[in-house]
Every structure is written in C-alpha cells, then in structure tokens.
mmCIF file of C-alpha atoms and ligand atoms in Angstrom:
data_model
loop_
_atom_site.group_PDB
_atom_site.id
_atom_site.type_symbol
_atom_site.label_atom_id
_atom_site.label_comp_id
_atom_site.label_asym_id
_atom_site.label_seq_id
_atom_site.Cartn_x
_atom_site.Cartn_y
_atom_site.Cartn_z
ATOM 1 C CA MET N 1 -17.432 -9.906 -18.122
ATOM 2 C CA ARG N 2 -16.623 -6.837 -16.067
ATOM 3 C CA GLY N 3 -13.670 -4.755 -17.225
ATOM 4 C CA ILE N 4 -10.378 -4.683 -15.377
ATOM 5 C CA ILE N 5 -9.770 -1.685 -13.121
ATOM 6 C CA SER N 6 -6.350 -1.120 -11.574
ATOM 7 C CA ARG N 7 -4.741 1.830 -9.871
ATOM 8 C CA PHE N 8 -1.502 3.709 -9.483
ATOM 9 C CA ALA N 9 -1.330 5.034 -5.938
ATOM 10 C CA PRO N 10 1.699 7.116 -4.964
ATOM 11 C CA ALA N 11 2.136 8.740 -1.547
ATOM 12 C CA PRO N 12 3.045 12.425 -1.906
ATOM 13 C CA THR N 13 5.831 12.226 0.646
ATOM 14 C CA GLY N 14 8.629 12.609 -1.899
ATOM 15 C CA PHE N 15 9.324 12.947 -5.607
ATOM 16 C CA LEU N 16 8.729 10.286 -8.242
ATOM 17 C CA HIS N 17 11.700 7.902 -8.484
ATOM 18 C CA LEU N 18 12.737 4.884 -10.523
ATOM 19 C CA GLY N 19 10.879 2.516 -8.173
ATOM 20 C CA HIS N 20 7.617 4.279 -9.027
ATOM 21 C CA VAL N 21 8.427 3.978 -12.707
ATOM 22 C CA VAL N 22 8.828 0.206 -12.387
ATOM 23 C CA ASN N 23 5.429 0.051 -10.708
ATOM 24 C CA ALA N 24 3.848 2.274 -13.360
ATOM 25 C CA VAL N 25 5.247 0.103 -16.169
ATOM 26 C CA HIS N 26 3.631 -2.943 -14.559
ATOM 27 C CA VAL N 27 0.335 -1.185 -13.784
ATOM 28 C CA TRP N 28 -0.197 0.348 -17.201
ATOM 29 C CA GLY N 29 1.370 -2.555 -19.096
ATOM 30 C CA GLU N 30 -0.703 -5.285 -17.484
ATOM 31 C CA THR N 31 -3.915 -3.256 -17.385
ATOM 32 C CA ARG N 32 -3.757 -2.037 -20.980
ATOM 33 C CA ALA N 33 -2.895 -5.565 -22.159
ATOM 34 C CA ARG N 34 -6.218 -6.610 -20.673
ATOM 35 C CA GLN N 35 -8.119 -3.589 -22.025
ATOM 36 C CA GLY N 36 -8.558 -2.277 -18.498
ATOM 37 C CA ARG N 37 -8.732 1.148 -16.916
ATOM 38 C CA VAL N 38 -6.150 2.742 -14.610
ATOM 39 C CA LEU N 39 -7.221 4.954 -11.716
ATOM 40 C CA LEU N 40 -4.903 7.410 -10.021
ATOM 41 C CA ARG N 41 -5.052 7.659 -6.248
ATOM 42 C CA ILE N 42 -3.000 10.064 -4.171
ATOM 43 C CA GLU N 43 -2.310 8.221 -0.921
ATOM 44 C CA ASP N 44 -1.955 11.247 1.322
ATOM 45 C CA HIS N 45 -3.464 9.541 4.378
ATOM 46 C CA ASP N 46 -0.404 10.564 6.404
ATOM 47 C CA ARG N 47 -1.191 14.231 6.885
ATOM 48 C CA GLN N 48 2.047 14.964 8.709
ATOM 49 C CA ARG N 49 4.279 13.735 5.890
ATOM 50 C CA SER N 50 2.243 14.472 2.750
ATOM 51 C CA ARG N 51 2.951 17.638 0.804
ATOM 52 C CA ARG N 52 0.950 19.186 -2.007
ATOM 53 C CA HIS N 53 4.064 20.172 -3.943
ATOM 54 C CA PHE N 54 5.138 16.509 -4.031
ATOM 55 C CA GLU N 55 1.729 15.570 -5.424
ATOM 56 C CA ASP N 56 1.974 18.234 -8.135
ATOM 57 C CA ALA N 57 5.479 17.077 -9.040
ATOM 58 C CA ILE N 58 4.475 13.396 -9.131
ATOM 59 C CA LEU N 59 1.537 14.097 -11.454
ATOM 60 C CA GLU N 60 3.705 16.237 -13.686
ATOM 61 C CA ASP N 61 6.484 13.645 -13.943
ATOM 62 C CA LEU N 62 3.946 10.898 -14.580
ATOM 63 C CA ALA N 63 2.393 12.865 -17.444
ATOM 64 C CA TRP N 64 5.866 13.566 -18.857
ATOM 65 C CA LEU N 65 6.607 9.832 -18.819
ATOM 66 C CA GLY N 66 3.390 9.215 -20.754
ATOM 67 C CA PHE N 67 1.417 7.358 -18.087
ATOM 68 C CA GLU N 68 -2.150 8.599 -18.399
ATOM 69 C CA ALA N 69 -4.890 7.647 -15.977
ATOM 70 C CA ASP N 70 -8.480 7.208 -17.144
ATOM 71 C CA GLU N 71 -9.993 9.442 -14.488
ATOM 72 C CA PRO N 72 -8.901 12.509 -12.528
ATOM 73 C CA PRO N 73 -6.938 11.612 -9.377
ATOM 74 C CA VAL N 74 -8.672 11.124 -6.040
ATOM 75 C CA ARG N 75 -7.037 12.111 -2.756
ATOM 76 C CA GLN N 76 -7.339 10.070 0.397
ATOM 77 C CA SER N 77 -7.250 13.286 2.442
ATOM 78 C CA GLU N 78 -10.624 14.159 0.909
ATOM 79 C CA ARG N 79 -12.269 10.806 1.608
ATOM 80 C CA ASP N 80 -12.842 10.979 5.356
ATOM 81 C CA ASP N 81 -16.584 10.356 4.939
ATOM 82 C CA ILE N 82 -15.909 7.184 2.980
ATOM 83 C CA TYR N 83 -13.531 5.833 5.638
ATOM 84 C CA LEU N 84 -15.976 6.709 8.423
ATOM 85 C CA GLN N 85 -18.747 4.855 6.595
ATOM 86 C CA ALA N 86 -16.494 1.835 6.206
ATOM 87 C CA LEU N 87 -15.643 1.999 9.880
ATOM 88 C CA ASP N 88 -19.383 2.008 10.678
ATOM 89 C CA VAL N 89 -19.849 -1.184 8.681
ATOM 90 C CA LEU N 90 -17.210 -2.811 10.880
ATOM 91 C CA ARG N 91 -18.538 -1.202 14.053
ATOM 92 C CA ARG N 92 -21.977 -2.723 13.458
ATOM 93 C CA GLN N 93 -20.275 -6.126 13.476
ATOM 94 C CA GLY N 94 -18.619 -5.340 16.824
ATOM 95 C CA LEU N 95 -15.183 -5.374 15.226
ATOM 96 C CA VAL N 96 -13.844 -1.916 16.139
ATOM 97 C CA TYR N 97 -12.120 -1.005 19.393
ATOM 98 C CA ALA N 98 -9.989 1.823 20.701
ATOM 99 C CA CYS N 99 -6.260 1.301 21.282
ATOM 100 C CA ASP N 100 -3.776 3.734 22.788
ATOM 101 C CA CYS N 101 -0.659 1.569 22.396
ATOM 102 C CA SER N 102 2.368 3.265 20.912
ATOM 103 C CA ARG N 103 4.524 1.542 18.319
ATOM 104 C CA SER N 104 7.130 0.834 20.991
ATOM 105 C CA ASP N 105 4.444 -0.707 23.249
ATOM 106 C CA VAL N 106 3.587 -3.074 20.415
ATOM 107 C CA ALA N 107 7.272 -3.777 19.742
ATOM 108 C CA ARG N 108 7.866 -4.621 23.407
ATOM 109 C CA ALA N 109 4.885 -6.941 23.550
ATOM 110 C CA ASP N 110 5.888 -8.540 20.263
ATOM 111 C CA ALA N 111 9.454 -9.151 21.450
ATOM 112 C CA GLY N 112 8.075 -11.459 24.138
ATOM 113 C CA ARG N 113 6.516 -13.705 21.540
ATOM 114 C CA PRO N 114 8.177 -17.125 21.526
ATOM 115 C CA ASP N 115 10.248 -17.917 18.468
ATOM 116 C CA VAL N 116 8.130 -20.930 17.670
ATOM 117 C CA ALA N 117 5.223 -18.592 17.035
ATOM 118 C CA ARG N 118 7.191 -16.647 14.471
ATOM 119 C CA LEU N 119 6.265 -16.996 10.872
ATOM 120 C CA ALA N 120 8.159 -17.229 7.627
ATOM 121 C CA LEU N 121 10.954 -14.742 7.037
ATOM 122 C CA HIS N 122 9.099 -12.350 4.766
ATOM 123 C CA GLU N 123 6.330 -12.086 7.325
ATOM 124 C CA MET N 124 8.647 -11.098 10.155
ATOM 125 C CA ASP N 125 9.326 -7.592 8.913
ATOM 126 C CA GLU N 126 6.265 -6.383 10.728
ATOM 127 C CA LEU N 127 5.150 -6.230 14.308
ATOM 128 C CA ARG N 128 2.325 -8.332 15.564
ATOM 129 C CA TYR N 129 -0.222 -6.557 17.733
ATOM 130 C CA PRO N 130 -1.014 -8.916 20.632
ATOM 131 C CA GLY N 131 -4.508 -7.559 21.339
ATOM 132 C CA THR N 132 -3.542 -5.589 24.437
ATOM 133 C CA CYS N 133 -6.568 -3.266 24.245
ATOM 134 C CA ALA N 134 -9.086 -5.710 22.752
ATOM 135 C CA GLY N 135 -10.927 -6.211 26.037
ATOM 136 C CA ARG N 136 -10.237 -2.891 27.737
ATOM 137 C CA GLY N 137 -13.300 -1.001 26.552
ATOM 138 C CA LEU N 138 -11.186 2.125 26.153
ATOM 139 C CA ALA N 139 -13.143 5.252 25.193
ATOM 140 C CA GLU N 140 -12.492 6.667 21.720
ATOM 141 C CA GLY N 141 -11.060 10.152 21.543
ATOM 142 C CA PRO N 142 -8.081 12.245 20.602
ATOM 143 C CA ALA N 143 -4.698 10.497 20.774
ATOM 144 C CA VAL N 144 -6.464 7.120 20.724
ATOM 145 C CA GLY N 145 -6.210 4.820 17.718
ATOM 146 C CA LEU N 146 -8.826 2.435 16.321
ATOM 147 C CA ARG N 147 -8.293 -1.225 15.560
ATOM 148 C CA VAL N 148 -10.280 -3.795 13.617
ATOM 149 C CA ARG N 149 -10.595 -7.239 15.138
ATOM 150 C CA LEU N 150 -9.347 -9.867 12.699
ATOM 151 C CA VAL N 151 -10.676 -13.371 13.003
ATOM 152 C CA PRO N 152 -8.301 -16.335 12.686
ATOM 153 C CA SER N 153 -8.369 -17.360 9.059
ATOM 154 C CA VAL N 154 -6.264 -18.753 6.276
ATOM 155 C CA GLU N 155 -6.396 -16.447 3.285
ATOM 156 C CA ARG N 156 -5.575 -18.135 0.000
ATOM 157 C CA PHE N 157 -5.083 -16.270 -3.235
ATOM 158 C CA VAL N 158 -3.266 -16.731 -6.493
ATOM 159 C CA ASP N 159 -0.721 -14.033 -7.202
ATOM 160 C CA LEU N 160 -0.602 -13.456 -10.956
ATOM 161 C CA ARG N 161 3.192 -13.730 -10.936
ATOM 162 C CA LEU N 162 4.049 -15.781 -7.856
ATOM 163 C CA GLY N 163 1.264 -18.330 -7.959
ATOM 164 C CA PRO N 164 -0.750 -19.716 -5.028
ATOM 165 C CA GLN N 165 -0.224 -17.982 -1.670
ATOM 166 C CA GLU N 166 -1.448 -18.719 1.815
ATOM 167 C CA GLN N 167 -1.431 -16.204 4.691
ATOM 168 C CA ARG N 168 -2.763 -16.073 8.258
ATOM 169 C CA PRO N 169 -3.388 -12.382 8.933
ATOM 170 C CA SER N 170 -4.533 -12.586 12.558
ATOM 171 C CA ALA N 171 -1.455 -14.642 13.504
ATOM 172 C CA GLN N 172 0.825 -12.534 11.341
ATOM 173 C CA CYS N 173 -0.108 -8.992 12.355
ATOM 174 C CA GLY N 174 -2.884 -9.218 14.933
ATOM 175 C CA ASP N 175 -5.783 -6.780 14.931
ATOM 176 C CA LEU N 176 -5.424 -4.207 12.210
ATOM 177 C CA LEU N 177 -4.843 -0.544 12.973
ATOM 178 C CA ALA N 178 -7.405 1.476 10.997
ATOM 179 C CA ARG N 179 -6.649 4.918 12.395
ATOM 180 C CA ASP N 180 -3.521 5.821 14.319
ATOM 181 C CA ARG N 181 -3.154 7.923 17.436
ATOM 182 C CA ASP N 182 -2.505 11.032 15.321
ATOM 183 C CA GLY N 183 -5.908 10.603 13.674
ATOM 184 C CA ASN N 184 -4.475 9.383 10.357
ATOM 185 C CA TRP N 185 -6.125 6.525 8.496
ATOM 186 C CA THR N 186 -3.542 3.808 7.978
ATOM 187 C CA TYR N 187 -2.297 2.685 4.596
ATOM 188 C CA GLN N 188 -3.795 -0.803 5.083
ATOM 189 C CA PHE N 189 -7.236 0.503 5.948
ATOM 190 C CA ALA N 190 -7.505 3.372 3.478
ATOM 191 C CA ALA N 191 -6.142 1.400 0.528
ATOM 192 C CA THR N 192 -8.460 -1.549 1.183
ATOM 193 C CA VAL N 193 -11.528 0.680 1.537
ATOM 194 C CA ASP N 194 -10.590 2.603 -1.603
ATOM 195 C CA ASP N 195 -9.980 -0.536 -3.646
ATOM 196 C CA HIS N 196 -13.417 -1.775 -2.584
ATOM 197 C CA VAL N 197 -15.336 1.487 -3.056
ATOM 198 C CA GLN N 198 -13.604 2.354 -6.339
ATOM 199 C CA GLY N 199 -14.235 -1.119 -7.735
ATOM 200 C CA VAL N 200 -10.556 -1.915 -8.243
ATOM 201 C CA THR N 201 -10.297 -5.467 -9.573
ATOM 202 C CA LEU N 202 -6.532 -5.712 -10.080
ATOM 203 C CA VAL N 203 -3.915 -4.579 -7.550
ATOM 204 C CA ILE N 204 -0.401 -4.351 -8.975
ATOM 205 C CA ARG N 205 2.330 -3.470 -6.514
ATOM 206 C CA GLY N 206 5.817 -4.300 -5.309
ATOM 207 C CA VAL N 207 6.622 -7.628 -3.732
ATOM 208 C CA ASP N 208 7.462 -5.814 -0.469
ATOM 209 C CA LEU N 209 3.714 -5.571 0.129
ATOM 210 C CA LEU N 210 3.012 -9.264 -0.446
ATOM 211 C CA ALA N 211 2.707 -10.057 3.265
ATOM 212 C CA SER N 212 -0.145 -7.580 3.743
ATOM 213 C CA THR N 213 -2.364 -9.112 1.062
ATOM 214 C CA GLY N 214 -4.118 -11.610 3.329
ATOM 215 C CA ARG N 215 -5.220 -8.985 5.818
ATOM 216 C CA GLN N 216 -6.477 -6.755 3.011
ATOM 217 C CA ILE N 217 -8.490 -9.655 1.635
ATOM 218 C CA GLN N 218 -10.015 -10.337 5.057
ATOM 219 C CA LEU N 219 -10.719 -6.661 5.686
ATOM 220 C CA ALA N 220 -12.375 -6.331 2.276
ATOM 221 C CA ARG N 221 -14.584 -9.308 3.083
ATOM 222 C CA LEU N 222 -15.580 -7.757 6.428
ATOM 223 C CA LEU N 223 -16.443 -4.572 4.528
ATOM 224 C CA GLY N 224 -18.846 -6.587 2.395
ATOM 225 C CA ARG N 225 -16.733 -7.199 -0.680
ATOM 226 C CA ALA N 226 -17.833 -10.461 -2.288
ATOM 227 C CA GLU N 227 -14.785 -11.078 -4.483
ATOM 228 C CA PRO N 228 -11.304 -9.781 -3.586
ATOM 229 C CA PRO N 229 -9.304 -8.082 -6.316
ATOM 230 C CA GLU N 230 -6.640 -10.012 -8.196
ATOM 231 C CA PHE N 231 -3.095 -9.321 -7.028
ATOM 232 C CA LEU N 232 0.162 -9.087 -8.918
ATOM 233 C CA HIS N 233 3.343 -8.426 -6.921
ATOM 234 C CA HIS N 234 6.253 -7.412 -9.096
ATOM 235 C CA PRO N 235 9.994 -7.406 -8.289
ATOM 236 C CA LEU N 236 11.565 -4.283 -6.840
ATOM 237 C CA ILE N 237 14.422 -2.233 -8.118
ATOM 238 C CA LEU N 238 17.784 -2.924 -6.525
ATOM 239 C CA LYS N 239 19.126 0.096 -4.725
ATOM 240 C CA SER N 240 22.735 -0.957 -5.113
ATOM 241 C CA ALA N 241 22.253 -1.315 -8.848
ATOM 242 C CA ALA N 242 20.361 1.951 -9.146
ATOM 243 C CA ASN N 243 23.219 3.757 -7.445
ATOM 244 C CA GLY N 244 25.677 2.264 -9.865
ATOM 245 C CA GLY N 245 27.317 0.106 -7.237
ATOM 246 C CA VAL N 246 28.007 -3.599 -7.362
ATOM 247 C CA GLY N 247 28.023 -6.008 -4.503
ATOM 248 C CA GLY N 248 26.265 -3.615 -2.151
ATOM 249 C CA PRO N 249 23.473 -4.700 0.128
ATOM 250 C CA ARG N 250 20.340 -5.748 -1.683
ATOM 251 C CA GLN N 251 17.992 -3.014 -0.617
ATOM 252 C CA LYS N 252 14.898 -1.691 -2.256
ATOM 253 C CA LEU N 253 14.931 1.830 -3.540
ATOM 254 C CA SER N 254 13.452 4.453 -1.274
ATOM 255 C CA LYS N 255 12.133 7.926 -1.864
ATOM 256 C CA SER N 256 15.095 9.427 -0.074
ATOM 257 C CA ASP N 257 17.380 8.342 -2.904
ATOM 258 C CA GLY N 258 17.463 11.669 -4.659
ATOM 259 C CA ASP N 259 19.951 10.525 -7.269
ATOM 260 C CA THR N 260 17.365 8.270 -8.835
ATOM 261 C CA GLY N 261 14.658 10.922 -8.898
ATOM 262 C CA ILE N 262 12.891 11.514 -12.180
ATOM 263 C CA ARG N 263 13.300 15.281 -11.720
ATOM 264 C CA GLU N 264 17.088 14.938 -11.705
ATOM 265 C CA LEU N 265 17.136 12.681 -14.753
ATOM 266 C CA ARG N 266 14.860 15.097 -16.625
ATOM 267 C CA ALA N 267 17.126 17.987 -15.689
ATOM 268 C CA ARG N 268 20.052 16.023 -17.154
ATOM 269 C CA GLY N 269 18.219 15.807 -20.468
ATOM 270 C CA TRP N 270 17.021 12.209 -20.347
ATOM 271 C CA THR N 271 14.016 11.247 -22.471
ATOM 272 C CA PRO N 272 10.983 9.381 -21.039
ATOM 273 C CA ALA N 273 12.046 6.247 -22.918
ATOM 274 C CA GLN N 274 15.533 6.399 -21.407
ATOM 275 C CA VAL N 275 14.147 6.832 -17.900
ATOM 276 C CA ILE N 276 11.818 3.856 -18.296
ATOM 277 C CA GLU N 277 14.567 1.717 -19.785
ATOM 278 C CA ARG N 278 16.915 2.607 -16.915
ATOM 279 C CA ALA N 279 14.275 1.825 -14.302
ATOM 280 C CA MET N 280 13.513 -1.576 -15.802
ATOM 281 C CA SER N 281 17.215 -2.443 -16.104
ATOM 282 C CA PHE N 282 17.518 -2.332 -12.304
ATOM 283 C CA VAL N 283 14.734 -4.757 -11.529
ATOM 284 C CA GLU N 284 15.853 -7.796 -9.545
HETATM 285 ZN ZN1 ZN X 1 -3.559 -1.247 22.261
#
C-alpha cells in the first residue's frame, strides 16, 4: 500500500495564529498516526497580498512549535510552469475559456438567481458564476481571467470526520476560475494541481473549506487524477472564545486577529506546549 502524504499549506499573507496551530495539530497528528509524510506548501498564489517576511515568520514559528515537514517547502509563486501544463491538459479537452467578469459582475448575475435554485446553507457563502463568458469566445490576454468548464456532476466522498458527503459543483459555483484578471492562479486551481502533482493523498483542512471539495475532486479528475485524495475537515477555532469573550458571534479566527498571533504569545513567554494547548481549547 502506498504511504500517506498530507500537507500543511499556509498563505503568507499574515503571521501564524492559533487557527493555523489547530490545523497543524490535525495535519501532523493524523498523518503521523498513519506513518505518513507531511509536505509544506507556501500558498503565495496571490502575489499582491503575499509577503516574504510573513513566509519566513510562519516557517520560524512552525519550527518553534515543533512541527517538522518531511521535505523543504515549495512555493506556488515558483510553480507557474506546472500550472500552465495543467491548464494545457484542460485546454486540450476544450474546457478553458477567457472571462473578463469582475467579482461584482458575478455577484449581480448571481443575485438574480431564483431562491429555489439556492443550495444548502453552507454552500451559499460563495457566488455562483452563471457562465456569462462561456460562449463569447473572448480572446485571452492581460486583465482577462481564465475559467474551467465544469460538467454537471454529483461528487460523493467520505469525509474522515463528517462521513458521506454529496456535492454538485457546477450547480454550486459554476465554472471554476483558474486564473484571475490580475494574472494570479486561484486557490482552488493551484491547490488542486499541487495536490495532484505532489501526490498528496490526504487533505486535512478546516470545515470552512468543505463546500469546495466537490469541485476540487472534479477538477482533479479532469486533470487526469484517477483517485481523489482523502479529505478530513476539522472544526475551526471560535473567535469569540479566542478573544476571551463569551456570548459573542460565532466567527472563525482570521489572520487579522493579532492578539492570537503566535509571535505575541512567544513574546509573552509562552512555551510551544502552552500555545498548542490554548489553540486546541478554543476548538468548537
Ligand atoms: Zn465572465
């Protein structure tokens, strides 16, 4: 049997915080329990928001916490060739088209969608692209994005924590944006290509990403992946709890919450064990 390969994949758009620590505990815990290997991937696909000093700080904090990857980190910003090759695979199947819609164009079009077409609550957090440019034959070029045609399908998978899941990516999100109008590869596209090319067999991430699993499974299949990875979606940290409040809105922790940054806790003299314990005490 092939060994388990998972990954920890932070975006260097801020410092490491308690939410990352919860993810790391799940990634390393689950993977090591199954004698697997952990890869480290710097998801700096958003060139406008990614900063090298955040990456350096994240890697340093991670090492301090004792989370060691089995290979040196890879950076998405250095994998353009790999994404272009993946795009070619899709292009040969006639699945790629240019799209110059802005996010507000998509929002406007989506707002006109009848309520009956709306899906379950957790799937409504995202906009559905209605295929505005699918038949336009728009030329590719600067300030033009690229989309991948999704075919109607029901994607079934068994989440290792949540059990059997069923998603309809083309109804849920419409054709998938692979590269945006700024020339950035999207999270969905880059992560799916990387998981495929790097041979990742186990994806462990927060439950906020559950709704995107079906489209990643379909995209992976279109890229030629025979077997999708296994997925485990873990609970998120509660922001109200992490901030010491009670009864506040149940929000997930974000990178802008400086008071839960690992840097700050280190500066206050916390030990790695204390930081990990605190992070896990805030999980839903
Ligand atoms: Zn469009």
